[in-house]
PDB file of C-alpha atoms in Angstrom:
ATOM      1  CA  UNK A   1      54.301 -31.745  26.678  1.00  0.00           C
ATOM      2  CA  UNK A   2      50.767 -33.108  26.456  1.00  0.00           C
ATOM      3  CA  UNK A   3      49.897 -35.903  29.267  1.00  0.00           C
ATOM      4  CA  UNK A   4      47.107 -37.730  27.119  1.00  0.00           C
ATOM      5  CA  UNK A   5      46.299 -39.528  30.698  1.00  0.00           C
ATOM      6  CA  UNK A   6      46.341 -39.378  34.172  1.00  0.00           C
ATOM      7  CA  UNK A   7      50.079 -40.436  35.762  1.00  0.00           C
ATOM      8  CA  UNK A   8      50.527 -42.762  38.455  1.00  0.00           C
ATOM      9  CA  UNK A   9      52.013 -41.266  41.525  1.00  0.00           C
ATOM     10  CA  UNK A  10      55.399 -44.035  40.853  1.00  0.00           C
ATOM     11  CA  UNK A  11      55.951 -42.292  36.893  1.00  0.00           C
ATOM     12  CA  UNK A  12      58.188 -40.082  36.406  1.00  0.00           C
ATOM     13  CA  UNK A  13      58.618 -37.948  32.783  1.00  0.00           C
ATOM     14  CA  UNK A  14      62.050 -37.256  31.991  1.00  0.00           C
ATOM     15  CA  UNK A  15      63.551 -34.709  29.642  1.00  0.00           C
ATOM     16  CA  UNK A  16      66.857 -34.333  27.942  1.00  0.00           C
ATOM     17  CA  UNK A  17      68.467 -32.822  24.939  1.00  0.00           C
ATOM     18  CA  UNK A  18      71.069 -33.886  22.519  1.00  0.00           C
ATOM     19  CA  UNK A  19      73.942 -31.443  20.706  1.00  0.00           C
ATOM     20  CA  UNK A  20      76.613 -29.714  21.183  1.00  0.00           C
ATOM     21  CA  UNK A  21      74.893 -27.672  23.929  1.00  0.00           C
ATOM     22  CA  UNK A  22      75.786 -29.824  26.672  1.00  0.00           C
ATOM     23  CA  UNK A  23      78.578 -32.852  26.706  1.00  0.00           C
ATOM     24  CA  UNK A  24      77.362 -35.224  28.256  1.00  0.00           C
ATOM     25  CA  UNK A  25      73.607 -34.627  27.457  1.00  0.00           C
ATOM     26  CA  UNK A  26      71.677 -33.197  30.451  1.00  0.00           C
ATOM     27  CA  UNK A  27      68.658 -35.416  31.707  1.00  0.00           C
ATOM     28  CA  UNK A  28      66.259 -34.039  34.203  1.00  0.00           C
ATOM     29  CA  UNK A  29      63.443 -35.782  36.277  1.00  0.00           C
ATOM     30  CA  UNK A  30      60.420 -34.596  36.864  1.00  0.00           C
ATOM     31  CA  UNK A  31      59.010 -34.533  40.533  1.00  0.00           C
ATOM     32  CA  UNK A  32      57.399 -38.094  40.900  1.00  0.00           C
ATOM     33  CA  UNK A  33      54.190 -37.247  42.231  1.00  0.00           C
ATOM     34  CA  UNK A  34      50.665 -37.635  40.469  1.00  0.00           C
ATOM     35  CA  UNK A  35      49.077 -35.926  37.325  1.00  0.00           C
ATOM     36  CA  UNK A  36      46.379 -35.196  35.632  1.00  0.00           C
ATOM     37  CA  UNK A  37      45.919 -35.112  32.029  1.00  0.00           C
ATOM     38  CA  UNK A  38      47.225 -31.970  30.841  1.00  0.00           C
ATOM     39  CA  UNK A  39      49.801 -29.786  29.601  1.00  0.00           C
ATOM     40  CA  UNK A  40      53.123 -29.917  31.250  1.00  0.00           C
ATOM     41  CA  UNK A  41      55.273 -26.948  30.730  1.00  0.00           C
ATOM     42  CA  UNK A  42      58.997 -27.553  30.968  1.00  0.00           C
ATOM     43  CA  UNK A  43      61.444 -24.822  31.888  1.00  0.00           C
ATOM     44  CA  UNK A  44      65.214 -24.825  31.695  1.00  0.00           C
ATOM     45  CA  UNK A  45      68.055 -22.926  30.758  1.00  0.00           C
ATOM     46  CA  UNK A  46      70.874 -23.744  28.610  1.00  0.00           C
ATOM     47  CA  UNK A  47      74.287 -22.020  29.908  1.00  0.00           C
ATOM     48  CA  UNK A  48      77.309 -22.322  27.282  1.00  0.00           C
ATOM     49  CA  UNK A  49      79.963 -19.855  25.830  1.00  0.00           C
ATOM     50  CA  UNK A  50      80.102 -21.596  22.414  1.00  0.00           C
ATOM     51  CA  UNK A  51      76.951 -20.940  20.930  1.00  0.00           C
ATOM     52  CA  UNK A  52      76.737 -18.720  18.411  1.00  0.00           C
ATOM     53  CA  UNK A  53      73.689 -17.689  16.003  1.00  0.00           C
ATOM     54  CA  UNK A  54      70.833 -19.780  15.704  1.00  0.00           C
ATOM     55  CA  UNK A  55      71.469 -23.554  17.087  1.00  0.00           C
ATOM     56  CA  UNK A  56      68.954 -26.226  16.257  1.00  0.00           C
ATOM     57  CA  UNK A  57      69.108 -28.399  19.585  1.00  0.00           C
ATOM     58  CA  UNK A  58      66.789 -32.226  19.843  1.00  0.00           C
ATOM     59  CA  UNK A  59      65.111 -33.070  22.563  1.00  0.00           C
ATOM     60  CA  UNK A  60      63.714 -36.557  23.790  1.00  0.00           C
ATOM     61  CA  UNK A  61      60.334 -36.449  26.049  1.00  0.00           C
ATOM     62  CA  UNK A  62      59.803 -39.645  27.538  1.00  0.00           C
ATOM     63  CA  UNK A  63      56.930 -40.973  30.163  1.00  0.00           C
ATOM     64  CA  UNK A  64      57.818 -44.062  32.353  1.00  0.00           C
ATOM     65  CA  UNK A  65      55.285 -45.660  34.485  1.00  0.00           C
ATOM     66  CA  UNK A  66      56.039 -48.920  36.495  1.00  0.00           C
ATOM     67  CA  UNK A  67      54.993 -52.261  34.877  1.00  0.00           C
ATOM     68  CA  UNK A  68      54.153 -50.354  31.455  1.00  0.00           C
ATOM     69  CA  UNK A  69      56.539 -49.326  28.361  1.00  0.00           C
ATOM     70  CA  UNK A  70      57.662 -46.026  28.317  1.00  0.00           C
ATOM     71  CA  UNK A  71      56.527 -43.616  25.475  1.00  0.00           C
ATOM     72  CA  UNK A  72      58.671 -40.959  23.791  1.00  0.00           C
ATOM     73  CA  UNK A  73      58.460 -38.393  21.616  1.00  0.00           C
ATOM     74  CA  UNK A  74      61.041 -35.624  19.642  1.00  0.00           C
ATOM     75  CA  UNK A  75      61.210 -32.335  19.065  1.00  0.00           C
ATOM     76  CA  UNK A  76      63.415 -29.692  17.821  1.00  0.00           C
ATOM     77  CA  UNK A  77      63.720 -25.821  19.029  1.00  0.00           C
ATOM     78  CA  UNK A  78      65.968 -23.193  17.957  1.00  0.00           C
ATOM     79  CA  UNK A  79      68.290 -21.670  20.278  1.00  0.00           C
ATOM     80  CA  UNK A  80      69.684 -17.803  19.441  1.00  0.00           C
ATOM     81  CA  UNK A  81      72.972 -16.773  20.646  1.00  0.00           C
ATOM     82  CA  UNK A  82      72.832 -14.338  23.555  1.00  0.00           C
ATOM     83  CA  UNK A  83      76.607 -14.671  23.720  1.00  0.00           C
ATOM     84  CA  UNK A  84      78.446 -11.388  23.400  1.00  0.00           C
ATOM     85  CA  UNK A  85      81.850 -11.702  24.654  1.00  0.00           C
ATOM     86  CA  UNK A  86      84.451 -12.297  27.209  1.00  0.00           C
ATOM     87  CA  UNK A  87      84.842 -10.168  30.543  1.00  0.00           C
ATOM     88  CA  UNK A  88      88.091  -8.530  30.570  1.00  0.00           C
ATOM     89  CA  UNK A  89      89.883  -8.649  34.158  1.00  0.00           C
ATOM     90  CA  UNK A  90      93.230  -7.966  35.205  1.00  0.00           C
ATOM     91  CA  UNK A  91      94.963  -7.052  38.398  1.00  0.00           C
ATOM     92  CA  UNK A  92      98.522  -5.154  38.382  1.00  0.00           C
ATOM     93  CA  UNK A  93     100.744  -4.436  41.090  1.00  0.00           C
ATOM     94  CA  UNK A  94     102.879  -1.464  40.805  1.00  0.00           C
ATOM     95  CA  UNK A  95     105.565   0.238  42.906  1.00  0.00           C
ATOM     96  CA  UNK A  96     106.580  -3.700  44.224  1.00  0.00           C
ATOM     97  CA  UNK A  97     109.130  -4.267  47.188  1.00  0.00           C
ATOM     98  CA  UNK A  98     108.409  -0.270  48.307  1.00  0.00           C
ATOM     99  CA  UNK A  99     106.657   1.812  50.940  1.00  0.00           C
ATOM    100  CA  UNK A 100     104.257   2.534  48.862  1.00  0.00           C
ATOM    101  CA  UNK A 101     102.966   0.235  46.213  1.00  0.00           C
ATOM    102  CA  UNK A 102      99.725   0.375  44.821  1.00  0.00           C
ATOM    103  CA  UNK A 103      97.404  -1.794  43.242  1.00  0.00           C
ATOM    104  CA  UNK A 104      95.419  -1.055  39.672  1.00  0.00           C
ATOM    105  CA  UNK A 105      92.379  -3.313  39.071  1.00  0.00           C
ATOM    106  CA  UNK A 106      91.080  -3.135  35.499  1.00  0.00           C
ATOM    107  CA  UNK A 107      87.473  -4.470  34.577  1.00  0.00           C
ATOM    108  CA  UNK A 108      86.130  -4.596  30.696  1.00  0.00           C
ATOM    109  CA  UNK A 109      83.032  -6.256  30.928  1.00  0.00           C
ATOM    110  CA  UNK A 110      81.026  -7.807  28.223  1.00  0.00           C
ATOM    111  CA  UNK A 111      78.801  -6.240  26.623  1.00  0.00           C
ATOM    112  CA  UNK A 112      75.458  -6.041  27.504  1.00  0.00           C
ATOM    113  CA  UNK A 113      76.446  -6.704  30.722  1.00  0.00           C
ATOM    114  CA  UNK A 114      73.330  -5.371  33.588  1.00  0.00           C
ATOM    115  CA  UNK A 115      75.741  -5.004  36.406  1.00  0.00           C
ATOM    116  CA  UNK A 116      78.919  -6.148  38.189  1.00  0.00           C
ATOM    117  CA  UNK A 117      80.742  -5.095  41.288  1.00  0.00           C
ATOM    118  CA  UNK A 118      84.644  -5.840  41.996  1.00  0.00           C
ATOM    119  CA  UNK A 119      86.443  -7.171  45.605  1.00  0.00           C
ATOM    120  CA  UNK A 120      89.729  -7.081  46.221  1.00  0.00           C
ATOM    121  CA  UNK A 121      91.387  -8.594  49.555  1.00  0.00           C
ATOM    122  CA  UNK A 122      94.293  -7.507  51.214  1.00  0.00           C
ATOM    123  CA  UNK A 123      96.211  -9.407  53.607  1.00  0.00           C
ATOM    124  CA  UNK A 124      96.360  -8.579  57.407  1.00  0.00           C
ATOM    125  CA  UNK A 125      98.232  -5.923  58.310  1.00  0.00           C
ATOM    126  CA  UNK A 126      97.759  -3.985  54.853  1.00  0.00           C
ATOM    127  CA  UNK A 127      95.159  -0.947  54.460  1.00  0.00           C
ATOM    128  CA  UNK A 128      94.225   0.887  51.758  1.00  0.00           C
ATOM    129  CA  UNK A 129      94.463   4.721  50.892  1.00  0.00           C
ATOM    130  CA  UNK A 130      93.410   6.828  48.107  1.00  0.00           C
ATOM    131  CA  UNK A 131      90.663   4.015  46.781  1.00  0.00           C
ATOM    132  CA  UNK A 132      89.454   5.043  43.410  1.00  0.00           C
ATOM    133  CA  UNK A 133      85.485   4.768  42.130  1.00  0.00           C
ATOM    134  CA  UNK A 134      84.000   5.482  45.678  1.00  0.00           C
ATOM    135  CA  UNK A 135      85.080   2.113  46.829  1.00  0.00           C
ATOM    136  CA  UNK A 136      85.017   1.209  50.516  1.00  0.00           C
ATOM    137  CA  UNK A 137      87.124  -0.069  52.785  1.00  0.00           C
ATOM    138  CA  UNK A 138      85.706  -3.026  55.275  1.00  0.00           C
ATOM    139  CA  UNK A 139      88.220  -3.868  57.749  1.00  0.00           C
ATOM    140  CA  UNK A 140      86.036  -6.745  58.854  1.00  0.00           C
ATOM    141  CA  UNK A 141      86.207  -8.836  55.491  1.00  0.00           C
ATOM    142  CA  UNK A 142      90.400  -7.248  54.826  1.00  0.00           C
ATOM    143  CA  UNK A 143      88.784  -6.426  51.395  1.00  0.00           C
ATOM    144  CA  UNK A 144      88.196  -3.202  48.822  1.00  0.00           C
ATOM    145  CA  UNK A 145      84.464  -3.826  47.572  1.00  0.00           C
ATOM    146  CA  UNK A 146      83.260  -1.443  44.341  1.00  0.00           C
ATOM    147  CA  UNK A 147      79.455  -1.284  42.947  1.00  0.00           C
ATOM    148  CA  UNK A 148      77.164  -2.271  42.325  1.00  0.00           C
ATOM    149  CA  UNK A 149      77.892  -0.605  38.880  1.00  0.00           C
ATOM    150  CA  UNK A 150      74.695  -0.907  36.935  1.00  0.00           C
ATOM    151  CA  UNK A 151      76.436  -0.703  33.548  1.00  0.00           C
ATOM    152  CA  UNK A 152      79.365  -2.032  31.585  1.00  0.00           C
ATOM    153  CA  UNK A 153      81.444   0.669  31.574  1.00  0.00           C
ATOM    154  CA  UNK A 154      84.783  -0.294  31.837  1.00  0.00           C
ATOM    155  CA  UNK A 155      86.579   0.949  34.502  1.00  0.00           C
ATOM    156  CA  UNK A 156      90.183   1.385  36.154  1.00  0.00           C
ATOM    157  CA  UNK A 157      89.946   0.959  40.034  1.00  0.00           C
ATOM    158  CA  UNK A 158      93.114   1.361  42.096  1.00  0.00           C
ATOM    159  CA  UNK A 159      94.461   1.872  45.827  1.00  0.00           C
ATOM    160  CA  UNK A 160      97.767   2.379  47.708  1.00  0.00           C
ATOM    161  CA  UNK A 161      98.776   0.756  50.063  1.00  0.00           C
ATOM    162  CA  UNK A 162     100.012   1.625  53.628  1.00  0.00           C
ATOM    163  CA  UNK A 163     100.234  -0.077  57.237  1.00  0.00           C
ATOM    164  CA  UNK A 164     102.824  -1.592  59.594  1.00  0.00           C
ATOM    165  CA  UNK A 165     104.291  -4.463  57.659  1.00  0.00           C
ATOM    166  CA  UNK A 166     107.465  -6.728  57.179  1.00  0.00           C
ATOM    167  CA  UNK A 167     109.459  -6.929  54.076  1.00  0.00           C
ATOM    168  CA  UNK A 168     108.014 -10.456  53.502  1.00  0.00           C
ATOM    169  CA  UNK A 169     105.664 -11.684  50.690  1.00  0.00           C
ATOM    170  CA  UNK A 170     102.283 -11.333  50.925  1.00  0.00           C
ATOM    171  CA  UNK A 171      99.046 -12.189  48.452  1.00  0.00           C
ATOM    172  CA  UNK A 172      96.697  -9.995  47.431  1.00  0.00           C
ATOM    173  CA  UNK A 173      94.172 -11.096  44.845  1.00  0.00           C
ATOM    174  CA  UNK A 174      90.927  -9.505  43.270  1.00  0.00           C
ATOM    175  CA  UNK A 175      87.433 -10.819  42.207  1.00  0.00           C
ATOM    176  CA  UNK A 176      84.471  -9.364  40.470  1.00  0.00           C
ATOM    177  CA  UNK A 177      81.122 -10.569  40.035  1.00  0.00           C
ATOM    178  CA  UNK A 178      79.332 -10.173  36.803  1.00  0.00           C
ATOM    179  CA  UNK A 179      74.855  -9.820  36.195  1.00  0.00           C
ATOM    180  CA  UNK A 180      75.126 -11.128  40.273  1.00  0.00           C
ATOM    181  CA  UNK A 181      76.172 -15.027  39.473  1.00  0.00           C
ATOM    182  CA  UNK A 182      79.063 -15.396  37.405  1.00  0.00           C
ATOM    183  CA  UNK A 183      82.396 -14.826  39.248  1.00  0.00           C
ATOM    184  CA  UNK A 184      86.025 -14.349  37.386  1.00  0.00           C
ATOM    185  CA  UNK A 185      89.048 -14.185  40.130  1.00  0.00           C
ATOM    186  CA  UNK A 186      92.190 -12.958  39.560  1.00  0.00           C
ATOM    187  CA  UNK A 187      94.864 -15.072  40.726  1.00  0.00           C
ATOM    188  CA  UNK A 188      96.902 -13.726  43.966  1.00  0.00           C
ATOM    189  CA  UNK A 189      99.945 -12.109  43.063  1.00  0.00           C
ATOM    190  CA  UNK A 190     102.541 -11.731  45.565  1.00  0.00           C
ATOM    191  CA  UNK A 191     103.664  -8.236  46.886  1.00  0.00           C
ATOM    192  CA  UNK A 192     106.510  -6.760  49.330  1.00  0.00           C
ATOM    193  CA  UNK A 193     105.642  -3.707  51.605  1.00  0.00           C
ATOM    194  CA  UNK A 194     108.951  -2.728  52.623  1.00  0.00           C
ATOM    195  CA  UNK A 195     109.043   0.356  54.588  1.00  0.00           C
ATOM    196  CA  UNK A 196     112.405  -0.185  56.375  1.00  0.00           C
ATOM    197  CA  UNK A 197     115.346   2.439  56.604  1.00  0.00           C
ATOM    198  CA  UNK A 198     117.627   2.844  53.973  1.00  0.00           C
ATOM    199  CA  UNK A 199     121.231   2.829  55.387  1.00  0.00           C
ATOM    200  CA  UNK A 200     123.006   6.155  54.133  1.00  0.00           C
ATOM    201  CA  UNK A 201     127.234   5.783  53.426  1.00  0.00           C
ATOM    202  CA  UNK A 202     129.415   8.331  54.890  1.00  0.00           C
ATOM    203  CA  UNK A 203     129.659  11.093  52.913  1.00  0.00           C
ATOM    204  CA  UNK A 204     133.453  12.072  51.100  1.00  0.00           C
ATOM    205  CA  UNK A 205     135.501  14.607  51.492  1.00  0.00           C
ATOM    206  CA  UNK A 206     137.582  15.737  48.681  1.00  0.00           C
ATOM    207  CA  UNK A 207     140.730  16.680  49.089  1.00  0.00           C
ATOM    208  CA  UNK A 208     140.911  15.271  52.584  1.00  0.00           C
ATOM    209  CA  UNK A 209     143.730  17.868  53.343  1.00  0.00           C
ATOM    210  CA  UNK A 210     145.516  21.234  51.757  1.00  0.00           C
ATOM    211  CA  UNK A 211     146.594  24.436  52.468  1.00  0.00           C
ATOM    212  CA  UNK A 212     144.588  27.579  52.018  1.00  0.00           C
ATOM    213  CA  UNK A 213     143.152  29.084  49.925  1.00  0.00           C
ATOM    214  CA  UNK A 214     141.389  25.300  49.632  1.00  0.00           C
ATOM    215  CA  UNK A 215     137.853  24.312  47.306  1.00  0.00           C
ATOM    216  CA  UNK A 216     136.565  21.043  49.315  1.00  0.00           C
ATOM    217  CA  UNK A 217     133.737  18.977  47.388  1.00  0.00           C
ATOM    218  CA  UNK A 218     131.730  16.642  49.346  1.00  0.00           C
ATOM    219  CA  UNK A 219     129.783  14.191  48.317  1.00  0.00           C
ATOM    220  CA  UNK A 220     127.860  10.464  48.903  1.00  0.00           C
ATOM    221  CA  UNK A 221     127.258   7.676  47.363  1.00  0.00           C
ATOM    222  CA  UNK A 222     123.641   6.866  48.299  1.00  0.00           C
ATOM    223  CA  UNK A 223     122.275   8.666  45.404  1.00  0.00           C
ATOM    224  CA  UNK A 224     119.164  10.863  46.333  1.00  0.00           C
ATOM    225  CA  UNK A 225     120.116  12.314  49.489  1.00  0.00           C
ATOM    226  CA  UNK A 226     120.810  16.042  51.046  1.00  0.00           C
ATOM    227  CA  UNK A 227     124.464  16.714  52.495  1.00  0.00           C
ATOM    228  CA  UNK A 228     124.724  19.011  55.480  1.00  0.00           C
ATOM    229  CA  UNK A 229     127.935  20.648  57.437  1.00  0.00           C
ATOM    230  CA  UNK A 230     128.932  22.543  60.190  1.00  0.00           C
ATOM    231  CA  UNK A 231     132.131  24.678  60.035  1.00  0.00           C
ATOM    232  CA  UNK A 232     132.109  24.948  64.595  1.00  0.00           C
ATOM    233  CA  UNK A 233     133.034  21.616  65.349  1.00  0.00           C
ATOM    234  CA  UNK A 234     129.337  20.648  66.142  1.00  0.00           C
ATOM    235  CA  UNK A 235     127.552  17.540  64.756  1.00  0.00           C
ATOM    236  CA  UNK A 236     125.221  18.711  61.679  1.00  0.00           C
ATOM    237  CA  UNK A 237     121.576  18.266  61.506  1.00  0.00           C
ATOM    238  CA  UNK A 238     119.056  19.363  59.148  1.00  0.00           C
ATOM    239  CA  UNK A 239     119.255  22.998  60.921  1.00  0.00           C
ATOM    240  CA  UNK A 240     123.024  23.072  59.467  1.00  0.00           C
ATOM    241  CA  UNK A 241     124.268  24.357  56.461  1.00  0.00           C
ATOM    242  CA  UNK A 242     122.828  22.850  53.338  1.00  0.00           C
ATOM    243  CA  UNK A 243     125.536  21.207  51.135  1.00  0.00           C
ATOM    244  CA  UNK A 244     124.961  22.908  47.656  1.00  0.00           C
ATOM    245  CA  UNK A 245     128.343  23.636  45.676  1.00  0.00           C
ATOM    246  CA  UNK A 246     132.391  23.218  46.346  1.00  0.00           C
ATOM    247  CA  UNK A 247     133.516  25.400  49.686  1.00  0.00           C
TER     248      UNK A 247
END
């Protein structure tokens, strides 16, 4: 932009652009201050996911002074596409309502992406165990942080979770940072840690009573657990006799 004369300290040159770069058009002032005749070189950078190719985009330069009319002049540039893609970024809960569920973070960046780092935050109470990708644990912040990666390598990044905890629900959600500014969060997704004690029935007898020679089966109906006996009289423990086929 060539300033054919000097500029009063009250003008101001304003520049803008028309397309379908920015809805509404963008309009920018330039510092009000004074200038000499010379050439004024505008910066700026145009930020949106739709372009694609080569766009032609107008723009207006106009210089305003107070008490005179405002010239203006047009130009067109050509914009090139540096769009390649969507980041990828989901977060998955697994092993829900248990004492041990475990969370699975997984990151497919775009590509030509220079670097991005992840963050996931846990609610109080929770801690992490087994973290994947050399990601660190920072009680301070109740959050997971991974990276910087300086690539865009997609990744899988997990952790289990332990802790002294209720059965009720708690959040945890997830968010990565992409080149250092642009930020994608997962939503929070509710999870139970429930680490209380299962309640085992009574185990059955079968046949209750007989006369010898006798074959008792016993069995239980909480499915999963190890039977013990005692043939003395004495309460069983796991030191008994280990329940494995009819008596």
């Amino acid at each position: 932009l060539k300033a054919d004369n000097a500029i009063d300290t009250d003008s101001v040159i304003k520049f803008g652009w028309m397309g379908n770069i920015l809805k509404p058009p963008y309009i920018a002032d330039w510092p009000n201050q004074a200038l000499p005749a010379h050439l004024v070189t505008l910066k700026f950078i145009i930020k949106n996911m739709a372009i694609t190719g080569i766009t032609p985009v107008n723009i207006t330069f106009s210089s305003l002074s107070t008490g005179y009319e405002g010239q203006s002049t047009n130009a067109q540039i050509n914009i090139t596409s540096v769009y390649h893609g969507q980041h990828a970024f989901t977060q998955t809960i697994k092993n829900n309502q248990s004492c041990s569920p475990s969370v699975l973070i997984e990151i497919t960046p775009k590509t030509q992406t220079q670097s991005y780092a992840v963050e996931s935050y846990l609610p109080i109470g929770m801690i992490p165990v087994q973290i994947t990708d050399n990601g660190i644990w920072f009680e301070s912040k109740q959050a997971v942080m991974w990276g910087t990666f300086q690539d865009d390598n997609v990744r899988a990044l997990s952790y289990a979770i332990t802790g002294t905890t209720n059965d009720a629900f708690k959040t945890i959600h997830s968010v990565a940072s992409f080149d250092g500014y642009s930020q994608l969060s997962v939503d929070s997704q509710e999870i139970i840690h429930d680490c209380s004690l299962q309640q085992v029935q009574p185990s059955v007898f079968s046949p209750v009573e007989g006369s010898i020679p006798l074959t008792i089966t016993i069995s239980c109906p909480t499915e999963g657990v190890s039977i013990y006996y005692s043939n003395d009289g004495s309460i069983p423990d796991i030191n008994a006799y280990l329940y494995e086929a009819p008596l």
